[in-house]
Short mmCIF file of C-alpha atoms (C1' of nucleotides) in Angstrom, two decimals:
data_model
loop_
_atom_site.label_atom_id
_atom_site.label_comp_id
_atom_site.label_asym_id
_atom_site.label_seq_id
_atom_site.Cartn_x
_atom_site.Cartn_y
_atom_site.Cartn_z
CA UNK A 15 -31.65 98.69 21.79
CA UNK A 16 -33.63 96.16 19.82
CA UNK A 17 -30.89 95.40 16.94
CA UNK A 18 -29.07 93.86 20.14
CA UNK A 19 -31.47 91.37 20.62
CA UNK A 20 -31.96 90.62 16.91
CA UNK A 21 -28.29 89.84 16.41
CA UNK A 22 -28.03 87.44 19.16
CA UNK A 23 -31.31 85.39 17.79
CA UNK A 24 -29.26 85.80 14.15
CA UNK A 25 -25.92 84.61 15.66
CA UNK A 26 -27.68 81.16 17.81
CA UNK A 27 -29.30 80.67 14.56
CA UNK A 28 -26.12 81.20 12.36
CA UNK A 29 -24.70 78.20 14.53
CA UNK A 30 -27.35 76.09 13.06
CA UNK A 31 -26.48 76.65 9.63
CA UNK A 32 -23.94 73.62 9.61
CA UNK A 33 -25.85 70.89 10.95
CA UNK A 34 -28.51 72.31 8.20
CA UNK A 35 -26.27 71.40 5.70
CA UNK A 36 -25.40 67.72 7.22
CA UNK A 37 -29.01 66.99 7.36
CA UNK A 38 -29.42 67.96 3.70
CA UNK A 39 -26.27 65.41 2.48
CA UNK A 40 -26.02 63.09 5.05
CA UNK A 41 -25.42 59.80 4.02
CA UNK A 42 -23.73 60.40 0.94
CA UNK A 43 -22.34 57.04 0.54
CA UNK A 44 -22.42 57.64 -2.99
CA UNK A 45 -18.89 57.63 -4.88
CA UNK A 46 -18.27 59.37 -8.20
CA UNK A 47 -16.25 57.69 -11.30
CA UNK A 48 -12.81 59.38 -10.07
CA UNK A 49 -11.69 59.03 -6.26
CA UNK A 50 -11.72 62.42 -4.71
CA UNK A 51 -11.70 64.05 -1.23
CA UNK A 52 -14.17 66.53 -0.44
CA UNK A 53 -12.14 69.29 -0.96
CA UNK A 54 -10.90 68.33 -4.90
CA UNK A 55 -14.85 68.18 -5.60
CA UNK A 56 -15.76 71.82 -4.24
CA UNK A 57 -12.48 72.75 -6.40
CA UNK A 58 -14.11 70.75 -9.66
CA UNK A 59 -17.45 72.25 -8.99
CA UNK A 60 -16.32 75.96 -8.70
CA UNK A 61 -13.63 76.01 -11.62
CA UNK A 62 -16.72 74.49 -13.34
CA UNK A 63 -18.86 77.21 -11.95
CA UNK A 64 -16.12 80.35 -12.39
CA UNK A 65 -13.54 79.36 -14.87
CA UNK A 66 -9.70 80.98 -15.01
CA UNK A 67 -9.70 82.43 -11.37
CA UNK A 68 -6.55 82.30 -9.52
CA UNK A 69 -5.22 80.00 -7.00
CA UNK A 70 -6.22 81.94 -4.13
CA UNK A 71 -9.41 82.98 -5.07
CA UNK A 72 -10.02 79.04 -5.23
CA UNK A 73 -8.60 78.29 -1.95
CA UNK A 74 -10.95 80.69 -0.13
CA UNK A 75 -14.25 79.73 -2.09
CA UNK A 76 -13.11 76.11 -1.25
CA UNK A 77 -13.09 77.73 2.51
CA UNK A 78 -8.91 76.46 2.53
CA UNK A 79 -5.68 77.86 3.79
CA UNK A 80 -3.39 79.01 0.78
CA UNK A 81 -0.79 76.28 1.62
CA UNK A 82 -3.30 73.61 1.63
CA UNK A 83 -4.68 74.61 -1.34
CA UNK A 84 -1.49 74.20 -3.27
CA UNK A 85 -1.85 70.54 -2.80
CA UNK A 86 -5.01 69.99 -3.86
CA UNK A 87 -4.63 71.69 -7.36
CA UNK A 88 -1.61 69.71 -7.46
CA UNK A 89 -3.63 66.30 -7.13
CA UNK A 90 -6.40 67.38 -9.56
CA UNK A 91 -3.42 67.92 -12.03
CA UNK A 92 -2.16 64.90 -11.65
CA UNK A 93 -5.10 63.18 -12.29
CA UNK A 94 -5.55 65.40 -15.35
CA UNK A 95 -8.70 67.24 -14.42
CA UNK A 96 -7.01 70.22 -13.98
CA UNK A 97 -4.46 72.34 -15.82
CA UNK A 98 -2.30 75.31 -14.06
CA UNK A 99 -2.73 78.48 -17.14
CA UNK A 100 0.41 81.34 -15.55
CA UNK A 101 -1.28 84.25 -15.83
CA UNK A 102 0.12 86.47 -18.31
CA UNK A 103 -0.86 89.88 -17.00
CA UNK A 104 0.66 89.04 -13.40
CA UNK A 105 3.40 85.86 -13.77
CA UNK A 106 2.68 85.33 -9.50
CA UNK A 107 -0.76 84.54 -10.20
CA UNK A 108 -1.97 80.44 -11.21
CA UNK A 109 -5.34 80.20 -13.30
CA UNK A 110 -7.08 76.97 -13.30
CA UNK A 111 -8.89 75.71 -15.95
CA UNK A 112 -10.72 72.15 -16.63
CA UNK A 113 -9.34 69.69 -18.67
CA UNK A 114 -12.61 67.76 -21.04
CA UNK A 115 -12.19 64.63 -18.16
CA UNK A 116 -12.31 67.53 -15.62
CA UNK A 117 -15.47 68.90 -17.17
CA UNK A 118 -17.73 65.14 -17.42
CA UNK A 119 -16.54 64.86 -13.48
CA UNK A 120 -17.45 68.22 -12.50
CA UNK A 121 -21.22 67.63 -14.19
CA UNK A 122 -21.10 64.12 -12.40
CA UNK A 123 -20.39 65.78 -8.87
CA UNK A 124 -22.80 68.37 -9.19
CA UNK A 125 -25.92 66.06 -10.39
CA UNK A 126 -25.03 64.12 -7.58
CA UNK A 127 -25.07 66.67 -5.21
CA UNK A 128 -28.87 68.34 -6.19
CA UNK A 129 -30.05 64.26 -6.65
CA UNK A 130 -29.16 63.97 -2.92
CA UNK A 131 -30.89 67.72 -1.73
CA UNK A 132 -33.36 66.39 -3.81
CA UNK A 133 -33.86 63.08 -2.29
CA UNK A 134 -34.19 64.85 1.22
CA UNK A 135 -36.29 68.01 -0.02
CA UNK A 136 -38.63 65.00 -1.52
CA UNK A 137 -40.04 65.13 2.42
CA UNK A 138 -40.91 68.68 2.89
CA UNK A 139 -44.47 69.71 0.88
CA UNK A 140 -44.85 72.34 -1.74
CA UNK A 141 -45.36 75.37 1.23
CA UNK A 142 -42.40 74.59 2.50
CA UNK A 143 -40.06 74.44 -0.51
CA UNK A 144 -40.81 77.96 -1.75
CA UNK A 145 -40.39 79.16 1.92
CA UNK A 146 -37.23 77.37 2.32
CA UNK A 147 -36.36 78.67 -0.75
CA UNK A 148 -37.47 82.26 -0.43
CA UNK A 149 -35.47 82.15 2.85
CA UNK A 150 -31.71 81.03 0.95
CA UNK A 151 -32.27 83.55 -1.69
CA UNK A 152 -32.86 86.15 1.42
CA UNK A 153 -29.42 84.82 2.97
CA UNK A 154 -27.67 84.57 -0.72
CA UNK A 155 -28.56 88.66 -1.17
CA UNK A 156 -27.80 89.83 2.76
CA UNK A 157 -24.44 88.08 2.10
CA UNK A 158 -23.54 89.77 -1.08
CA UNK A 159 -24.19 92.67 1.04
CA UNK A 160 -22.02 92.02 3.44
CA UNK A 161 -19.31 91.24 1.05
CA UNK A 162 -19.43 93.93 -1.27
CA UNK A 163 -18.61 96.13 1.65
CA UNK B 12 -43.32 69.04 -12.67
CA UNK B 13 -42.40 72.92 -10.83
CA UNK B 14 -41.07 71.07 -7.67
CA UNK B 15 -37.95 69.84 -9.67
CA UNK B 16 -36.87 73.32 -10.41
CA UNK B 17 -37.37 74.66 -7.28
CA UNK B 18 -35.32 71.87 -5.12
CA UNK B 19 -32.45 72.61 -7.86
CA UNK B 20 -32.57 76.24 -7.00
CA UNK B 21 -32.42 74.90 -3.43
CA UNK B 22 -29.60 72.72 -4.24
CA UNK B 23 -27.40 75.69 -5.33
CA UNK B 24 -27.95 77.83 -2.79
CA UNK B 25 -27.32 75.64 0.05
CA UNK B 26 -24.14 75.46 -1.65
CA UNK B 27 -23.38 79.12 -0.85
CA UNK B 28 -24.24 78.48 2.90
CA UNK B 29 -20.69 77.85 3.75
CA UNK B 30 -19.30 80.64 2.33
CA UNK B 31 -22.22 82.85 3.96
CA UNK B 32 -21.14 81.06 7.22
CA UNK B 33 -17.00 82.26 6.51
CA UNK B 34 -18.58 86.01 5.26
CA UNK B 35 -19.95 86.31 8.91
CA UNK B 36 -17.10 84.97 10.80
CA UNK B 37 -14.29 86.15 8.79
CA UNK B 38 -11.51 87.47 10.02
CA UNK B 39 -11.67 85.89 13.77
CA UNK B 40 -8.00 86.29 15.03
CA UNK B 41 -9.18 87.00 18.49
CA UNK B 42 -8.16 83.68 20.79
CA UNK B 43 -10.05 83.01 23.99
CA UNK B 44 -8.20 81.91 27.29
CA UNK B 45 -7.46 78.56 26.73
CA UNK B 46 -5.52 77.14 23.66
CA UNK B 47 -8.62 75.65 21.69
CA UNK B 48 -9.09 74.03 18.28
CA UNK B 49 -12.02 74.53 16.70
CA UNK B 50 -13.44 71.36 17.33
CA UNK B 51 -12.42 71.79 20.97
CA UNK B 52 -14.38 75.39 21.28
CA UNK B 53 -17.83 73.83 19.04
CA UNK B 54 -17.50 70.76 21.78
CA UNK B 55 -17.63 73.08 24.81
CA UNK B 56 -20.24 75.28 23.06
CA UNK B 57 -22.51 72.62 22.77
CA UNK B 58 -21.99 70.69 25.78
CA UNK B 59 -22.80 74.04 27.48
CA UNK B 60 -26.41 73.97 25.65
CA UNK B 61 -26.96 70.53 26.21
CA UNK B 62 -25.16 68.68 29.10
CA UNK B 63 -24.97 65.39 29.56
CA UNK B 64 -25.34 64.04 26.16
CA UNK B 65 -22.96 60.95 25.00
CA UNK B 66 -19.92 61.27 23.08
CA UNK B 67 -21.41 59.79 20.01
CA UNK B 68 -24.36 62.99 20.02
CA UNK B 69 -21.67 65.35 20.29
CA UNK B 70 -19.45 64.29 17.45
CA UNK B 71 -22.42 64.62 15.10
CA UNK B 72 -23.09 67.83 16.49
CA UNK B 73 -19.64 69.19 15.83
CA UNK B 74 -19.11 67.31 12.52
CA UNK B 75 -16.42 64.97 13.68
CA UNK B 76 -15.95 60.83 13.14
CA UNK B 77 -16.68 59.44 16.19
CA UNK B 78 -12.88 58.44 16.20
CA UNK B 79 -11.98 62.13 15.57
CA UNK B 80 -13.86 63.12 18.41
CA UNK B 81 -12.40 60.70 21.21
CA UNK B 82 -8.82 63.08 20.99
CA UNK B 83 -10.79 66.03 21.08
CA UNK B 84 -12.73 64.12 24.40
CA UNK B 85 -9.15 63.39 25.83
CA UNK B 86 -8.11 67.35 24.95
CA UNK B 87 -10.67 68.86 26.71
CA UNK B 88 -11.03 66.68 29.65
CA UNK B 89 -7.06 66.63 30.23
CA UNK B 90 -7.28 70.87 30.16
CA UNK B 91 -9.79 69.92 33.06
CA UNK B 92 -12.54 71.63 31.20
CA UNK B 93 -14.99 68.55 30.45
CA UNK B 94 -15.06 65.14 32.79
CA UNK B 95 -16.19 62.09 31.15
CA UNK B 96 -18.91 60.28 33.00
CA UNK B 97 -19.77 56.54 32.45
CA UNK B 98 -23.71 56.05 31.61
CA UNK B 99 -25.33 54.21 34.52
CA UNK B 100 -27.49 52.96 31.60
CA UNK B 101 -26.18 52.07 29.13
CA UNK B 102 -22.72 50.98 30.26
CA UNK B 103 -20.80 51.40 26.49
CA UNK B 104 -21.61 55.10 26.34
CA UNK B 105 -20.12 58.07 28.18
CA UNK B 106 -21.83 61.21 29.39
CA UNK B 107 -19.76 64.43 28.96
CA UNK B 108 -20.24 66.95 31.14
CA UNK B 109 -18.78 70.55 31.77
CA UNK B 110 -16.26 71.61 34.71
CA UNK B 111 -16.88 75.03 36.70
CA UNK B 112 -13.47 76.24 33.91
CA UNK B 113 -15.10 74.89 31.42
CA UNK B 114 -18.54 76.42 31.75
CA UNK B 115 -16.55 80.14 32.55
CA UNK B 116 -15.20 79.28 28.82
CA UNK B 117 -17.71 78.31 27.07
CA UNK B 118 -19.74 81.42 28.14
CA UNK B 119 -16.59 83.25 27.20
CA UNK B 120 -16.72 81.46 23.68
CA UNK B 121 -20.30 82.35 23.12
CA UNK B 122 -19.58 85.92 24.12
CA UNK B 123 -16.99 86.32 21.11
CA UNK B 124 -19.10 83.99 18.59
CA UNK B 125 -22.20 86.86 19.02
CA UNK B 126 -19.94 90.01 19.40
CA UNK B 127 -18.22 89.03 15.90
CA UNK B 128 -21.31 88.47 14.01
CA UNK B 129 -22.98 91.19 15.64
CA UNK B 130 -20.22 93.48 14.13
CA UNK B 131 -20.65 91.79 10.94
CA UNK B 132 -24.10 92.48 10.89
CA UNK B 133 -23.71 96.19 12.17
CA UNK B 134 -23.21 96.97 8.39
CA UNK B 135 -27.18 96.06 7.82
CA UNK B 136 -29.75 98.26 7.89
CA UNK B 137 -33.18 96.96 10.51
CA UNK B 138 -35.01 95.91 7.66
CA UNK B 139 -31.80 93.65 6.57
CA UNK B 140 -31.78 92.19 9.72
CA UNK B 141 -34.71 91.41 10.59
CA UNK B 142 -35.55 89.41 7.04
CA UNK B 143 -32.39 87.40 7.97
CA UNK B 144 -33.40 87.07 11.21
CA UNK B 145 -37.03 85.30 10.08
CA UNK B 146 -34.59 83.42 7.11
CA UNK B 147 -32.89 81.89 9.43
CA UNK B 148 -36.04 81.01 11.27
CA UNK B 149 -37.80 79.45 8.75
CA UNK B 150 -34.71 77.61 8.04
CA UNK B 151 -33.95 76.19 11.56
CA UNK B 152 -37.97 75.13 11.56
CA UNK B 153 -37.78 73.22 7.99
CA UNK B 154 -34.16 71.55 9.62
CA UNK B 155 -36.60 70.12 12.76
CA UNK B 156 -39.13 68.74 10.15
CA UNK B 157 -36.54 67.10 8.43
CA UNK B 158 -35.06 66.04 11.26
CA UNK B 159 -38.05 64.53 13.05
CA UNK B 160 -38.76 62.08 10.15
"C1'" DA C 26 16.27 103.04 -11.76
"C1'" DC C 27 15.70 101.50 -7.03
"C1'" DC C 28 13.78 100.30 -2.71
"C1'" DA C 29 10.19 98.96 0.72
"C1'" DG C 30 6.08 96.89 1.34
"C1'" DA C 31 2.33 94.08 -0.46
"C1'" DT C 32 0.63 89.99 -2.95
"C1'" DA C 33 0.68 84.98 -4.86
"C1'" DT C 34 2.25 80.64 -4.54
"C1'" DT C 35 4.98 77.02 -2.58
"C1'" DT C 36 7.23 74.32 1.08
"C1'" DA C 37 7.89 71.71 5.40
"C1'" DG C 38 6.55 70.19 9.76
"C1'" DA C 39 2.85 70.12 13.19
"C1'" DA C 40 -1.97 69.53 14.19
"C1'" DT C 41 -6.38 67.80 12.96
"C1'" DT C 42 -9.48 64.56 10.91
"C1'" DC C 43 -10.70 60.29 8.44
"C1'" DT C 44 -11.13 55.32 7.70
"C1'" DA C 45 -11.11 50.71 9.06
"C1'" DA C 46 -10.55 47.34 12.53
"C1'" DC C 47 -11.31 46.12 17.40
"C1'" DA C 48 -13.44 45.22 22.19
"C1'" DT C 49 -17.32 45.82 24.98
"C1'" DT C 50 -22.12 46.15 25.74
"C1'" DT C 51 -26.92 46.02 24.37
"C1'" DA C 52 -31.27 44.44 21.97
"C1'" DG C 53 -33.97 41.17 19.68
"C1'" DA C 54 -34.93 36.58 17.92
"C1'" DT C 55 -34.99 31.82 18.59
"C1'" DA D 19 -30.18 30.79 27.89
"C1'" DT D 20 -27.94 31.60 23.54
"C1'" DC D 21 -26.97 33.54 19.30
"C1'" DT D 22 -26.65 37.26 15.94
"C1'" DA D 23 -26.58 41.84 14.73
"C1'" DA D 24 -26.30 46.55 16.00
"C1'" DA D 25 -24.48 50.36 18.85
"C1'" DT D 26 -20.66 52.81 21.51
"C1'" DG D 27 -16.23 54.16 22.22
"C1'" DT D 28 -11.25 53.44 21.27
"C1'" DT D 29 -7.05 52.72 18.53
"C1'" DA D 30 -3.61 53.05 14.77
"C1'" DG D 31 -2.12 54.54 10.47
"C1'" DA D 32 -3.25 57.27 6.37
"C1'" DA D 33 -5.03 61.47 4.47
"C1'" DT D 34 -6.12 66.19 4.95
"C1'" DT D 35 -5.46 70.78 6.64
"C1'" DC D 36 -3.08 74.42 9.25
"C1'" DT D 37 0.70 77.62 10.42
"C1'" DA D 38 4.79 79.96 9.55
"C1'" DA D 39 8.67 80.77 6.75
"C1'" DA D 40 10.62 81.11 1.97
"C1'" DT D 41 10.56 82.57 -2.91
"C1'" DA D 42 9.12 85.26 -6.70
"C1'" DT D 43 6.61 89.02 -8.55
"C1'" DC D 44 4.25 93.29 -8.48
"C1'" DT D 45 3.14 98.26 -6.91
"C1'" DG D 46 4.05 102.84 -5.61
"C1'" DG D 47 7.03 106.40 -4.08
"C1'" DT D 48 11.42 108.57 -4.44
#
DNA sequence: ACCAGATATTTAGAATTCTAACATTTAGAT
DNA sequence: ATCTAAATGTTAGAATTCTAAATATCTGGT
């Protein structure tokens, strides 16, 4: 059974994927204009990214529990980067959509974020970018795979 | 300048990675033995690879503050699964290192990470899994350049 | 129309994690 | 030797997130 072997190697290297991502942003002393946690800027950056999706939807691209979603739309609101649209075709259902404020920040957060990839990638040499990213696009189609089923 | 484009592409789909990481471990209700956190069951997993390390090592390794982490030290080692051992050394750090329990859970917690991604994965086809398999490669190799400078 | 079960959001309290300040120890310069 | 700065682990209080229960709405079957 070969697959058996092949889906251990996947899984020890699956538990590598988050210190991946650390090395990529570590040191990200850098602040944007408004003062937000980690979790209101993955919020900002997906509304930004996928406009007028519900509440839940958010919380789970976010990678957050319903209930602690709840108060971080709440916080963006208040600080008026967000607004909460009722949907009309089911009245449970929250949309979010981005205020103009919520829109500069959004742009803000995400330049930051590729300047900082960017500043790290800035070691690797031209091979190794396309492999690296030939690899994530590889990763980025196997998962819509996976979740389409 | 092509390199630009490229490390943006990058930039965006390293932002999917954490949603890739959810896709393959979605859905994890199982519990193991012991009454864990997640930070508890990463610590064991880890220590289990690599024994011996200090405290400060292992909180980067599971993505804690090294203040976070000291709890998660007192957790484990008061469920008699981890001992903390004073570096003959270097007298400010401490070694952590695993307990015969600990060590029968930690192989129990790396039995249940594999068999849920493996059933993940048992929706791809060979071909599927082995380009993931060398994506994930390449990645882990690119991570150890980066890394080592 | 009505009911039972499913879905979406909110709430409250517990658990986890973060930040900043502290004490101890080490390393390097003078 | 001594001093200064950096590294390691801990602590305490604030911020964030989780879990489970509550509320409101929708769906499908009768």
């Amino acid at each position: 059974m070969p697959n058996k072997n092949t889906e251990e190697a996947i899984a020890e290297l699956v538990a590598l994927l988050p210190m991946f991502m650390r090395t990529l942003l570590e040191e990200s002393t850098v602040k944007t204009a408004a003062n937000l946690s980690t979790s209101e800027e993955k919020t900002l950056m997906y509304i930004h990214k996928h406009e007028g999706r519900s509440m839940g939807e958010y919380s789970k691209k976010v990678g957050l529990a319903r209930g602690s979603f709840t108060a971080v739309a709440d916080s963006l609101e208040q600080k008026k980067l967000v607004k909460r649209v009722s949907g009309p075709d089911d009245r449970r259902k929250c949309a979010l959509v981005l205020t103009e404020e919520g829109k500069k920040i959004a742009r803000e957060i995400d330049a930051r974020f590729k300047q900082q990839i960017a500043a790290r990638l800035a070691q690797l040499g031209e091979e190794d970018l396309n492999n690296l990213k030939n690899a994530l696009e590889i990763i980025a189609q196997i998962m819509e795979k996976l979740n389409d089923q």
